[in-house]
XYZ file of C-alpha atoms in Angstrom:
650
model
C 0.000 0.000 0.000
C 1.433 2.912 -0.850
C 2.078 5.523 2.189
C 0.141 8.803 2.204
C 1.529 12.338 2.336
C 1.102 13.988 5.123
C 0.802 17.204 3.895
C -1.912 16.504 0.999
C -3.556 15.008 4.405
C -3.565 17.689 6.808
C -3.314 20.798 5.265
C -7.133 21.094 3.780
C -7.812 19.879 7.790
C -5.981 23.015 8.842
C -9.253 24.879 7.671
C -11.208 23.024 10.556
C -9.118 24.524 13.317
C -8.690 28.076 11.796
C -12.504 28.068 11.161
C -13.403 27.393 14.943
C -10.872 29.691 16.130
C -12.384 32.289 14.200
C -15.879 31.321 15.361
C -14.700 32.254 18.615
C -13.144 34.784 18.534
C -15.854 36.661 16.951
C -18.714 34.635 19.183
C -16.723 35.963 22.293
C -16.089 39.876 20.579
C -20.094 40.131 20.108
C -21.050 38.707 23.155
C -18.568 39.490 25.522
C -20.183 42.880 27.471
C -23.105 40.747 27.996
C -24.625 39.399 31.944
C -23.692 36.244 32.834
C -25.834 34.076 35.079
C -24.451 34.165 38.412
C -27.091 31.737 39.632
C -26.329 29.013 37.109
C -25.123 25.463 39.123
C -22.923 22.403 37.361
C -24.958 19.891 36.530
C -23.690 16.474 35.161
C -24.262 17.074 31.314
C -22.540 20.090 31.570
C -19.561 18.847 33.510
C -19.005 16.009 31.149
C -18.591 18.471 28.206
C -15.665 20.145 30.225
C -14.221 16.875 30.786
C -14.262 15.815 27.628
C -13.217 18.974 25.961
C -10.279 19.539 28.238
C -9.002 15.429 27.227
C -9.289 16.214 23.713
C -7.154 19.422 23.762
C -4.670 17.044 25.986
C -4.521 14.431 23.240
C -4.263 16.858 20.290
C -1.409 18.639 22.037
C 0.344 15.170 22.928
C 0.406 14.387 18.881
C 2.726 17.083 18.555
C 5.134 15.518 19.905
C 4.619 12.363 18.586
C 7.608 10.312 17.102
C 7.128 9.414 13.021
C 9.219 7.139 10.895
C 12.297 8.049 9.257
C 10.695 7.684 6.008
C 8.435 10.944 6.388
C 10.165 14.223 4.705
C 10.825 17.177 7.418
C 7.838 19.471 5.351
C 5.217 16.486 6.609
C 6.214 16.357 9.963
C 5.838 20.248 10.323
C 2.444 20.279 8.691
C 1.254 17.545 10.481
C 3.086 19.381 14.241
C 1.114 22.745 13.309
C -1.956 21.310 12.415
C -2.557 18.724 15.917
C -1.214 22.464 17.258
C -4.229 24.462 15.657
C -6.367 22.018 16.940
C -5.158 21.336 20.100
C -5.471 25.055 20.340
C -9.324 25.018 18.633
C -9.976 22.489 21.495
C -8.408 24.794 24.303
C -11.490 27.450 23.048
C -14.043 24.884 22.761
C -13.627 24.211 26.606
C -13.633 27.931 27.265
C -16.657 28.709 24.713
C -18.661 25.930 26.912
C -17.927 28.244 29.732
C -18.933 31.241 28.040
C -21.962 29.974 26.538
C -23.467 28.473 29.496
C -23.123 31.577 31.713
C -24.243 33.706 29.590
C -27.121 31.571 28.123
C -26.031 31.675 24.491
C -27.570 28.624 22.581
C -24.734 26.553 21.050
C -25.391 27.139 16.395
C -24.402 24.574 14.219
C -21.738 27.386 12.908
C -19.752 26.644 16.217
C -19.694 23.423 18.766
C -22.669 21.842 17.165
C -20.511 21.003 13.809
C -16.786 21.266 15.087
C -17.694 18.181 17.669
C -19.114 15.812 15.038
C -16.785 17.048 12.641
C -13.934 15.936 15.227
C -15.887 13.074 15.381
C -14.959 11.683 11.568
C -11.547 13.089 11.559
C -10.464 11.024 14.574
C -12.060 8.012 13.157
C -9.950 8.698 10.079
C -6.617 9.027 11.923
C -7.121 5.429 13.608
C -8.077 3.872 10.577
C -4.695 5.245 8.547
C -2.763 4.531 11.699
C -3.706 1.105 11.691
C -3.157 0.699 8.239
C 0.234 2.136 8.423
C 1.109 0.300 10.915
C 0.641 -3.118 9.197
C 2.320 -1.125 5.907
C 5.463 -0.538 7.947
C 5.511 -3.771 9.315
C 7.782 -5.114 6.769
C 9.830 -2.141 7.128
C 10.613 -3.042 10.440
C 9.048 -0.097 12.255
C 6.087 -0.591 13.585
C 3.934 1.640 15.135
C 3.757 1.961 18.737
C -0.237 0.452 19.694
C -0.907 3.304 22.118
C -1.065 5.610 19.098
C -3.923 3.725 17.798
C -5.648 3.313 21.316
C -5.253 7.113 21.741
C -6.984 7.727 18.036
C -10.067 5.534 19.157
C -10.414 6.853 22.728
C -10.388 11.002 21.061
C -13.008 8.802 18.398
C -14.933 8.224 21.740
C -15.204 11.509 23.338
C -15.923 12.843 20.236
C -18.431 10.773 19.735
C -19.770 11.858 23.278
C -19.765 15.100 22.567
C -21.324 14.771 19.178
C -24.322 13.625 20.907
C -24.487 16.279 23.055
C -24.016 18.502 20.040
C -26.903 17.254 18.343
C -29.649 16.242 20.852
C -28.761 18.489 24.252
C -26.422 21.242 23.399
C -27.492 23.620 25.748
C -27.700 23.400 29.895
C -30.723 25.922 30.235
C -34.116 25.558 30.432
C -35.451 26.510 26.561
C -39.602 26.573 26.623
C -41.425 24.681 23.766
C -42.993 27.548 21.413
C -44.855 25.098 19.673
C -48.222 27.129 20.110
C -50.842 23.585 19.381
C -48.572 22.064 22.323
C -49.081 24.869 24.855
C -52.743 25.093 23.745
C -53.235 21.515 24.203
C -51.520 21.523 27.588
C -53.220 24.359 29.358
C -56.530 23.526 27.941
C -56.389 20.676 29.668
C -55.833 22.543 32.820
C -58.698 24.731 32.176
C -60.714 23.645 35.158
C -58.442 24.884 37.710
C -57.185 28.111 36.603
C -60.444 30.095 35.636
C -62.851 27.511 35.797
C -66.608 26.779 33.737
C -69.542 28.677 34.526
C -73.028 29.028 33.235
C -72.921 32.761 32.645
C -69.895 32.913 30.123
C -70.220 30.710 27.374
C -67.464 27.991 27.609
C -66.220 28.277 23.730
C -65.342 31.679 24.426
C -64.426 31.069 28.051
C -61.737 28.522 26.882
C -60.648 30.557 23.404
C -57.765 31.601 22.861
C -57.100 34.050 19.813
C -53.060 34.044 20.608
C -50.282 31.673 22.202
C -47.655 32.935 23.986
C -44.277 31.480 25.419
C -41.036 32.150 26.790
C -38.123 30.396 24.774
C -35.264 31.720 26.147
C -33.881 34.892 28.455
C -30.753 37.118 27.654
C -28.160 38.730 30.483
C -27.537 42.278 29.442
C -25.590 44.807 31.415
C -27.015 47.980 31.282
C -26.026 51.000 33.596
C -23.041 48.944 35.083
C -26.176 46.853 36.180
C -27.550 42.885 34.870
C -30.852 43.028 33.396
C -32.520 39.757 32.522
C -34.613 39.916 29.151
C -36.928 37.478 28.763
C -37.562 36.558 24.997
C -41.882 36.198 24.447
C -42.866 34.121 21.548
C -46.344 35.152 20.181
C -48.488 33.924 17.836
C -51.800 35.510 16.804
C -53.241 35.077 13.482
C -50.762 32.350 11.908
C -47.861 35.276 12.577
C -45.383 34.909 15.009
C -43.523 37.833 17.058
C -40.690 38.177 19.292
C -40.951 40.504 22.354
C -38.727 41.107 25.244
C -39.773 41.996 28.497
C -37.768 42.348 31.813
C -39.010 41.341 34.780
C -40.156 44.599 36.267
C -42.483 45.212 33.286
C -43.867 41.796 34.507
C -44.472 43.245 37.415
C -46.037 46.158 36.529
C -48.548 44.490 33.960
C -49.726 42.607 37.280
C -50.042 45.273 39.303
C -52.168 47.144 36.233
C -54.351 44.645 35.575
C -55.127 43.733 39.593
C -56.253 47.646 39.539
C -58.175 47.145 36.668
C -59.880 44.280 38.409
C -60.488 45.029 41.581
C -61.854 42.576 44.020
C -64.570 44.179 45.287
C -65.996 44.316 41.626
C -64.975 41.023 40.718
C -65.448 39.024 43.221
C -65.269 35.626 41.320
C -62.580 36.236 38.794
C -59.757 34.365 39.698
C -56.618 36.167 39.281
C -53.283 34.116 38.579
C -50.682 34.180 41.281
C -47.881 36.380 40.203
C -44.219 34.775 41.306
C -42.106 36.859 43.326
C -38.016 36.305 43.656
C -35.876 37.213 46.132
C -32.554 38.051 44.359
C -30.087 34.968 43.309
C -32.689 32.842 45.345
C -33.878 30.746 41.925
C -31.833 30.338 39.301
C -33.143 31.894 35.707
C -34.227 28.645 34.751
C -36.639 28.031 37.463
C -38.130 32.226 36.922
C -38.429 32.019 33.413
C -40.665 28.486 34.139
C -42.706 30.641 36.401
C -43.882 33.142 34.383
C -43.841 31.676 31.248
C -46.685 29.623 33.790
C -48.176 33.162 34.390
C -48.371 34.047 31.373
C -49.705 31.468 29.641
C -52.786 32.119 32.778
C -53.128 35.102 31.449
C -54.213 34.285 27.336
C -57.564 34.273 27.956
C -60.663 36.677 27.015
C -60.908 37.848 30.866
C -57.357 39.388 31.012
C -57.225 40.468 27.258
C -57.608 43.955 28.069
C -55.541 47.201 25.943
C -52.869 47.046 28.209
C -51.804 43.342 28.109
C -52.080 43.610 24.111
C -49.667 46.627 24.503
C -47.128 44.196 26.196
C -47.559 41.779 23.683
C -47.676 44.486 21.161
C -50.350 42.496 19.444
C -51.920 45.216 17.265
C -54.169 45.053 14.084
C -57.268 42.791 13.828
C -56.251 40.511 16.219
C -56.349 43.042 18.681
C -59.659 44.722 17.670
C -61.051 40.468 18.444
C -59.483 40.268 21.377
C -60.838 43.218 22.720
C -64.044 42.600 21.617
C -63.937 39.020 23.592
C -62.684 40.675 26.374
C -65.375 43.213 26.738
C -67.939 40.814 25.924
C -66.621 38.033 28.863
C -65.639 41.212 31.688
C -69.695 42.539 31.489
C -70.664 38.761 32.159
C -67.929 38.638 34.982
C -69.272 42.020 36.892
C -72.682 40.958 36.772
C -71.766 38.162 38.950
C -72.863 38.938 42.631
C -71.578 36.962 45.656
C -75.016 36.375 46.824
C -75.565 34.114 43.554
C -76.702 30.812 44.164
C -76.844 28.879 41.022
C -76.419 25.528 41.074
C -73.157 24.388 39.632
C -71.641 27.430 41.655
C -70.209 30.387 39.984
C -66.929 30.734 41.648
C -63.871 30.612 39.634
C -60.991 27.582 40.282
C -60.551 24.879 42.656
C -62.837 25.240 45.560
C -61.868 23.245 49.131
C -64.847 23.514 50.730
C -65.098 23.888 54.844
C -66.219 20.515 55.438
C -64.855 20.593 59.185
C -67.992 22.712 60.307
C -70.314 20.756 62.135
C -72.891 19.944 59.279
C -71.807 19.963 55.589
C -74.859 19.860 53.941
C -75.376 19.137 50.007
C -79.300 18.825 49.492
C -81.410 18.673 46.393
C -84.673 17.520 45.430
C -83.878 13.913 46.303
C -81.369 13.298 49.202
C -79.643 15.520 51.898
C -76.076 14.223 53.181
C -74.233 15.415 55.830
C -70.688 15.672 56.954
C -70.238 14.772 60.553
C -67.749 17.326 62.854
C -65.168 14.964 63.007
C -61.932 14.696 60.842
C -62.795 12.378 57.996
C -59.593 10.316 57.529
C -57.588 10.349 61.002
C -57.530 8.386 64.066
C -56.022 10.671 66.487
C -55.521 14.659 66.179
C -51.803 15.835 68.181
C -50.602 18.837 68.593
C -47.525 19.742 70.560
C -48.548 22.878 72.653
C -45.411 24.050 73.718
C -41.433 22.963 74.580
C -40.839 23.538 78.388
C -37.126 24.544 79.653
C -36.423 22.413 82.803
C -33.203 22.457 84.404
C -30.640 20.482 81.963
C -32.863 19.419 79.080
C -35.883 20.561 77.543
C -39.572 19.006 77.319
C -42.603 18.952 74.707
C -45.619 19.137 76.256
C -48.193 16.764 73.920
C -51.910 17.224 73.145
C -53.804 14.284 71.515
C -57.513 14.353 70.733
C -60.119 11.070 69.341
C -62.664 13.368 68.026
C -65.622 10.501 67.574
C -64.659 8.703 71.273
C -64.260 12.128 72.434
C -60.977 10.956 74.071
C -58.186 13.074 74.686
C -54.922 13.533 76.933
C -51.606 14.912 77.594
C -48.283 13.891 78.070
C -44.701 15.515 78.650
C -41.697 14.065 77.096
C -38.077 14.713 76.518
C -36.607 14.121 72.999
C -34.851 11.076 74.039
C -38.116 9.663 75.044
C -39.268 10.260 71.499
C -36.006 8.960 69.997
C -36.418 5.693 71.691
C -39.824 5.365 71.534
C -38.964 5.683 67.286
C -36.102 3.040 67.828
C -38.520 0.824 69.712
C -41.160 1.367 67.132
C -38.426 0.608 63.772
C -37.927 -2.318 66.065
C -41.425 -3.554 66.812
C -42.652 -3.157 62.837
C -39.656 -4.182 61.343
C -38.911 -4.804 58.168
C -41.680 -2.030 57.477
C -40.138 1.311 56.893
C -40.949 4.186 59.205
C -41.505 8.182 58.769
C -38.338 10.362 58.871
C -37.613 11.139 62.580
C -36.257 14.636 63.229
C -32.441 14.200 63.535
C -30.634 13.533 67.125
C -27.852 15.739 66.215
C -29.854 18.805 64.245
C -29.085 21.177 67.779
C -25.101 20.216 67.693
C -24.776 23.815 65.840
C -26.934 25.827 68.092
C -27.437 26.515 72.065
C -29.331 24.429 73.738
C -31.293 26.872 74.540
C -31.503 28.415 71.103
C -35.597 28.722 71.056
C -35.881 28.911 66.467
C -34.164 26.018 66.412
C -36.302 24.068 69.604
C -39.576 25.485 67.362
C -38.155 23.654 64.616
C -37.527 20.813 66.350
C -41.304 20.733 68.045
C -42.810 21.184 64.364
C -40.796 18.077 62.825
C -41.899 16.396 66.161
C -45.665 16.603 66.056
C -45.677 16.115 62.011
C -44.192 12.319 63.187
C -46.397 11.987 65.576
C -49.496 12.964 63.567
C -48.014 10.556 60.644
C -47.503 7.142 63.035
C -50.883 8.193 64.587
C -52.973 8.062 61.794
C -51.254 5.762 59.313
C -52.920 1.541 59.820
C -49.343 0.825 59.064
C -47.964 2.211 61.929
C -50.598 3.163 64.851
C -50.297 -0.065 66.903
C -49.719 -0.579 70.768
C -46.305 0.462 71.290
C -48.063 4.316 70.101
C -51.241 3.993 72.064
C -48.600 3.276 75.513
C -46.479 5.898 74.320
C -49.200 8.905 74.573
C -50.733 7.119 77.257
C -53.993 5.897 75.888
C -55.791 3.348 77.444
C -58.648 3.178 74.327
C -58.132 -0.397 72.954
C -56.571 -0.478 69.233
C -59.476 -2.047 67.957
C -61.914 0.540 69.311
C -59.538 2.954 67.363
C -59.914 1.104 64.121
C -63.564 1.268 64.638
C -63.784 5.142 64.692
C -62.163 6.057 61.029
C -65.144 7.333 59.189
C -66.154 5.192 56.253
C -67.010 6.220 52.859
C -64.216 8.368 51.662
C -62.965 8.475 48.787
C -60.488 9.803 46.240
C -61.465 10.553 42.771
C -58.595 11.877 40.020
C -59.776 13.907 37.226
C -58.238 12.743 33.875
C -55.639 13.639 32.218
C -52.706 14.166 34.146
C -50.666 17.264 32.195
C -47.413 17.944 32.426
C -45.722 21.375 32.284
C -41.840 21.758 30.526
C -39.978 21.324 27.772
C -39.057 18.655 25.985
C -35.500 18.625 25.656
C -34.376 19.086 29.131
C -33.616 16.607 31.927
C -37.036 14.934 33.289
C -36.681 15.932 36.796
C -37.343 19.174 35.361
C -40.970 18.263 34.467
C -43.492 19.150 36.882
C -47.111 17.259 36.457
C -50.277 18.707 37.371
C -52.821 16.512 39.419
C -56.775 17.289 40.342
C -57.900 15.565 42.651
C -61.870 15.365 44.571
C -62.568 14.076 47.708
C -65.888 12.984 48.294
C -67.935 11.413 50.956
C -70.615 8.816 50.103
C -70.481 9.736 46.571
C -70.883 13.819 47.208
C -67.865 15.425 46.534
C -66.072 17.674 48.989
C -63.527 19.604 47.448
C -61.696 20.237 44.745
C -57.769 20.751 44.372
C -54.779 20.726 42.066
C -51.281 20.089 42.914
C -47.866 19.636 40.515
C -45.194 16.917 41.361
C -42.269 15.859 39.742
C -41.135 11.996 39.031
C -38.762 11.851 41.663
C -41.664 12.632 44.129
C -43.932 9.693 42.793
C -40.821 7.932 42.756
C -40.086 8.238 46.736
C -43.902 8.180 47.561
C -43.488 4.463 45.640
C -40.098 3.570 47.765
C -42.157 4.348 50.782
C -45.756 2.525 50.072
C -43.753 -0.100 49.187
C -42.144 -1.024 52.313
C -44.883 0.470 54.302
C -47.138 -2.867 53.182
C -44.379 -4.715 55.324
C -45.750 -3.607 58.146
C -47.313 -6.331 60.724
C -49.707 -3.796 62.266
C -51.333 -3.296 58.702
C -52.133 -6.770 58.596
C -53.570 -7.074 61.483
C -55.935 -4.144 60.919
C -57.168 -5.431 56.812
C -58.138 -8.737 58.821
C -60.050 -6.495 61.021
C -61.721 -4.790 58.434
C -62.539 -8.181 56.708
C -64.126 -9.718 59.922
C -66.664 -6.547 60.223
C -66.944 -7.032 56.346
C -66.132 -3.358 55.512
C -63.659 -4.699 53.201
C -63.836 -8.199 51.079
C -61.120 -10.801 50.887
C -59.279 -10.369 47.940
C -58.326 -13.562 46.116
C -54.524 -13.373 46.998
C -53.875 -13.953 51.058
C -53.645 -10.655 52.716
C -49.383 -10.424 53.139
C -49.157 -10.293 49.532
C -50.017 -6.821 48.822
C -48.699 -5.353 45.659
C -48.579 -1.631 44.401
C -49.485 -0.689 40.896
C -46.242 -0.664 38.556
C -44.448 3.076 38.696
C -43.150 3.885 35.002
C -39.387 3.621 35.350
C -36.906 6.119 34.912
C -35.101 6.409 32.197
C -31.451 6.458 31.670
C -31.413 9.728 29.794
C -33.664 12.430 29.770
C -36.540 12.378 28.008
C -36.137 14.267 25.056
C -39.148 13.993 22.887
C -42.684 14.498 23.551
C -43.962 10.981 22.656
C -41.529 10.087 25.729
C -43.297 12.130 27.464
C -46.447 11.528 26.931
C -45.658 8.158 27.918
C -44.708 8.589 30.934
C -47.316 10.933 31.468
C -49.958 8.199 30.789
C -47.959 5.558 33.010
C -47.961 8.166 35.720
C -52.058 8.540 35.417
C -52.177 4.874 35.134
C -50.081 4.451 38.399
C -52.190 6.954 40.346
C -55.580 5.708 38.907
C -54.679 2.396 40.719
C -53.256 3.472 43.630
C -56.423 5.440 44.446
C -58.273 2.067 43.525
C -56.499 0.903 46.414
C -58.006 1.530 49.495
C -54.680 -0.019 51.545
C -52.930 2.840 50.247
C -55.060 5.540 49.435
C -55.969 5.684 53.049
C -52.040 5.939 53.771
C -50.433 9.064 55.161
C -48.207 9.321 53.072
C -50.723 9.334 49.929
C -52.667 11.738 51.540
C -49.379 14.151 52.347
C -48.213 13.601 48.556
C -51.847 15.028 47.377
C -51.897 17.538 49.648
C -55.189 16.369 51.255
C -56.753 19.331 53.049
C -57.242 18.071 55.917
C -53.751 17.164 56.486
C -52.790 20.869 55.794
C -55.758 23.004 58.248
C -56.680 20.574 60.838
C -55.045 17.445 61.672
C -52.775 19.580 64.601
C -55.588 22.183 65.154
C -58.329 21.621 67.558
């Protein structure tokens, strides 16, 4: 085979290098005065590009010195010297242009990293291939390559090829918000229900129209005034024509506090105004704030907040403004007619409504059937409250309230925090191999006085939210708890008092909120939940989660079914027949299947959607479940209401 020249080999490559360098050079000239994120943390993608970008400069600037046969002229070796120079070099600004980019949110263009990585890619691939090839050409003239050549070729193949991926499918470490105006349309109205809400007196085709899309892809640093001003970059689309705006964060704040005068409560009583999201400086990164009120915004596209001077901020002008106006007007006379005496009767307020179902009657009646709500809380055993920590002489004391509402039972005890610590060791021990509520740490006051009272409040609040978990979880309330706040009702008597007939309903579909080409612990899902008694429904709520939340709600349900005390109380329930014997005996209890999580992030909305559906699925079945809906820990991870007003009030 007959040997290639060097420098008809690397001398068109020297473009490659000299290109990039260029690139950079100007990238960094243009965009060098502007802000840089100061709030912007390492995450593992990103950290992996400097690794890999810092190895490749180290390999190209090791081939520099290589060694070559005696058979290549003096003109090759110094082509081939100043070209693994160039690049080494190009590869020294590629690790610094990662830096730059990142803090100062610049997307990466296929005129910079998102070509020279792939191209890198090839070119290395090349260079092993020739290497190995002249190393079985040389053979015979008795100087053979050294192997490490060719092992260093491949492994700069393999970072490249690393990187290339990166380049091509997650170039950039910042949150960049889907524009794609049918998605966001889709999503939100899907959400309808709990952000305005349906009601008889505005038609619900024009309640739910939207005439325009909005969405924030991206945010800019600028310095301005020796000060960092954060732009954030508004997509709109109205009338198949799309528009970029850019709008700081105190002209956010200003269009809220224009359009809360121009709806005042008073005179619209039932209008539900979005929640505007405040910051306190550096305390969330941009990512998190441009999420946020891209959220608002997208809250706001609707004919009760189209008014002249959100239009103006949108600087949506022409036709489509004359329509939206006209909507606006049409659905803002329906809204102040609205009185809060109105009684119609599918209710008239706006948004998710928790009713006060903890007064003593809750009454739904209509021309068939009246139900009421007893004064009682609907799914605990045992209300606690800790009233108060008491400073002895060496050690301090929580003085403990518990209540049985129906056995109208109640007591109090006094006990250090040793006492609770071994009453929780005790307890771990006793319904072993089940897995218990977090306990407050022993060592959380090692940094503070002992007499230090924030940190005892703390303390007392992590406390009684153990207490009111263990008390009113079947998994966990057993004897060893009753002793422990000396109770002398029996367990069974307990079990007895729960009030029946709850239930759990999840309104379908579950949406999710994000963007598809960032990390899925990004994505937040939004739930709705009802609770209703007997059929009637109580309330009304939404919450958001992310996947790592179902994921540790799942660790825990799982190994709470290991507990011996929850046994015990299903074959209670199945000897009063308030619950049939399933098929399977009652140890072998098994939780719906949680989707899994993926190795890398979901970066496509059919994956997605997916897991989206495997999430509803999981929750659909867990509220099928009475075993677990009735848990604790289900009802913390919805947000139950009565977990958040009254368990600890009395």
């Amino acid at each position: 085979m007959e040997r290639i020249n060097l420098v008809e080999l690397y001398s068109p490559m020297l473009l490659i290098p000299f290109w990039f360098i260029s690139y950079t050079i100007f990238r960094c000239r243009r965009h060098f005065s502007d802000g840089t994120d100061r709030t912007h943390h390492f995450s593992r993608n990103l950290t992996t590009k400097y690794i890999c970008t810092f190895f490749m400069m180290i390999f190209c600037f090791i081939h520099v010195f290589d060694i070559l046969p005696s058979s290549y002229s003096t003109s090759e070796k110094t082509v081939r010297m100043f070209f693994f120079s160039s690049l080494g070099f190009a590869w020294f600004l590629s690790f610094y242009l990662v830096i730059f980019e990142t803090r100062r949110r610049l997307r990466m263009k296929w005129s910079g990293h998102r070509s020279f990585w792939p191209i890198n890619m090839v070119i290395h691939l090349i260079f092993a291939i020739l290497q190995i090839l002249e190393t079985v050409t040389d053979f015979n003239n008795h100087e053979i390559i050294p192997i490490e050549k060719i092992v260093t070729f491949l492994l700069a193949f393999g970072i490249c090829c690393i990187l290339a991926v990166y380049a091509v499918f997650r170039p950039n470490e910042f949150t960049l918000i889907n524009n794609d105006p049918l998605l966001y349309s889709r999503n939100m109205n899907q959400n309808r229900r709990t952000t305005v809400g349906r009601r008889k007196t505005v038609p619900e085709q024009e309640a739910e129209k939207k005439l325009f899309t909005t969405s924030i892809k991206e945010c800019k640093i600028k310095t301005e005034n020796n000060k960092q001003v954060v732009y954030f970059h508004i997509i709109v689309t109205s009338g198949g024509r799309t528009h970029t705006v850019r709008r700081t964060y105190a002209e956010f704040d200003s269009l809220h506090k224009t359009l809360r005068l121009k709806f005042p409560v008073d005179e619209f009583p039932y209008l539900d105004f979005p929640s505007f999201p405040r910051f306190h400086q550096n305390s969330y990164n941009l990512d998190y704030r441009m999420k946020a009120l891209n959220d608002y915004l997208q809250e706001l596209c609707f004919p009760e907040f189209m008014a002249a001077v959100f239009l103006d901020f949108l600087e949506i002008n022409g036709h489509e403004r004359t329509e939206c106006l006209e909507y606006h007007n049409k659905v803002v006379n329906e809204e102040r007619h609205l009185s809060i005496g109105s009684n119609d009767e599918s209710g008239s307020r706006h948004g998710s409504v928790v009713a006060n179902y903890y007064q003593p009657k809750f009454v739904y009646a209509d021309e068939a059937d009246t139900v009421q709500v007893p004064n009682y809380h609907l799914h605990s055993f045992i209300n606690v409250k800790i009233l108060k920590w008491i400073e002895e002489r060496d050690h301090i004391e929580y003085a403990v309230q518990w209540k049985i509402p129906r056995l109208t039972q109640e007591g109090t005890i006094q006990k250090r925090f040793n006492e609770f610590y071994e009453f929780h060791r005790k307890l771990k021990k006793s319904l072993a191999p089940a897995g218990l509520p977090k306990f407050p740490s022993k060592n959380y006051l090692q940094n503070f006085r002992s007499q230090d009272s924030h940190a005892l409040e703390i303390r007392k609040r992590k406390l009684e939210n153990y207490l009111g978990h263990v008390l009113n979880d079947t998994a966990f309330l057993c004897q060893d708890v009753l002793d422990f706040i000396n109770c002398t009702v029996d367990l069974e008597s307990i079990w007895k008092s729960r009030l029946q007939g709850i239930s759990y309903i999840l309104h379908s579909p579950i949406t999710w909120e994000g963007e598809v080409d960032k990390e899925s612990h990004f994505l937040l899902y939004s739930l709705n939940f009802s609770k209703l008694y007997k059929g009637r429904q109580l309330c009304e709520w939404n919450i958001k989660r992310r996947y790592k939340d179902f994921n540790r709600l799942n660790r825990f349900l799982t190994k709470r079914l290991e507990s011996p005390t929850l046994g015990n109380y299903i074959r209670f329930q199945q000897k009063l027949n308030i619950t049939k014997p399933r098929k399977n005996s009652i140890e072998i209890q098994v939780l719906p299947s949680l989707p899994g999580k993926s190795i890398s992030p979901l970066s496509s909305p059919g994956e997605i959607e997916a897991r989206r559906k495997g999430l509803e699925k999981y929750m659909e079945e867990l509220i099928a479940m009475p075993i677990s809906a009735e848990s604790f820990a289900f009802r913390e991870f919805i947000d139950d209401p009565e977990i958040k007003q009254n368990l600890y009030e009395y």
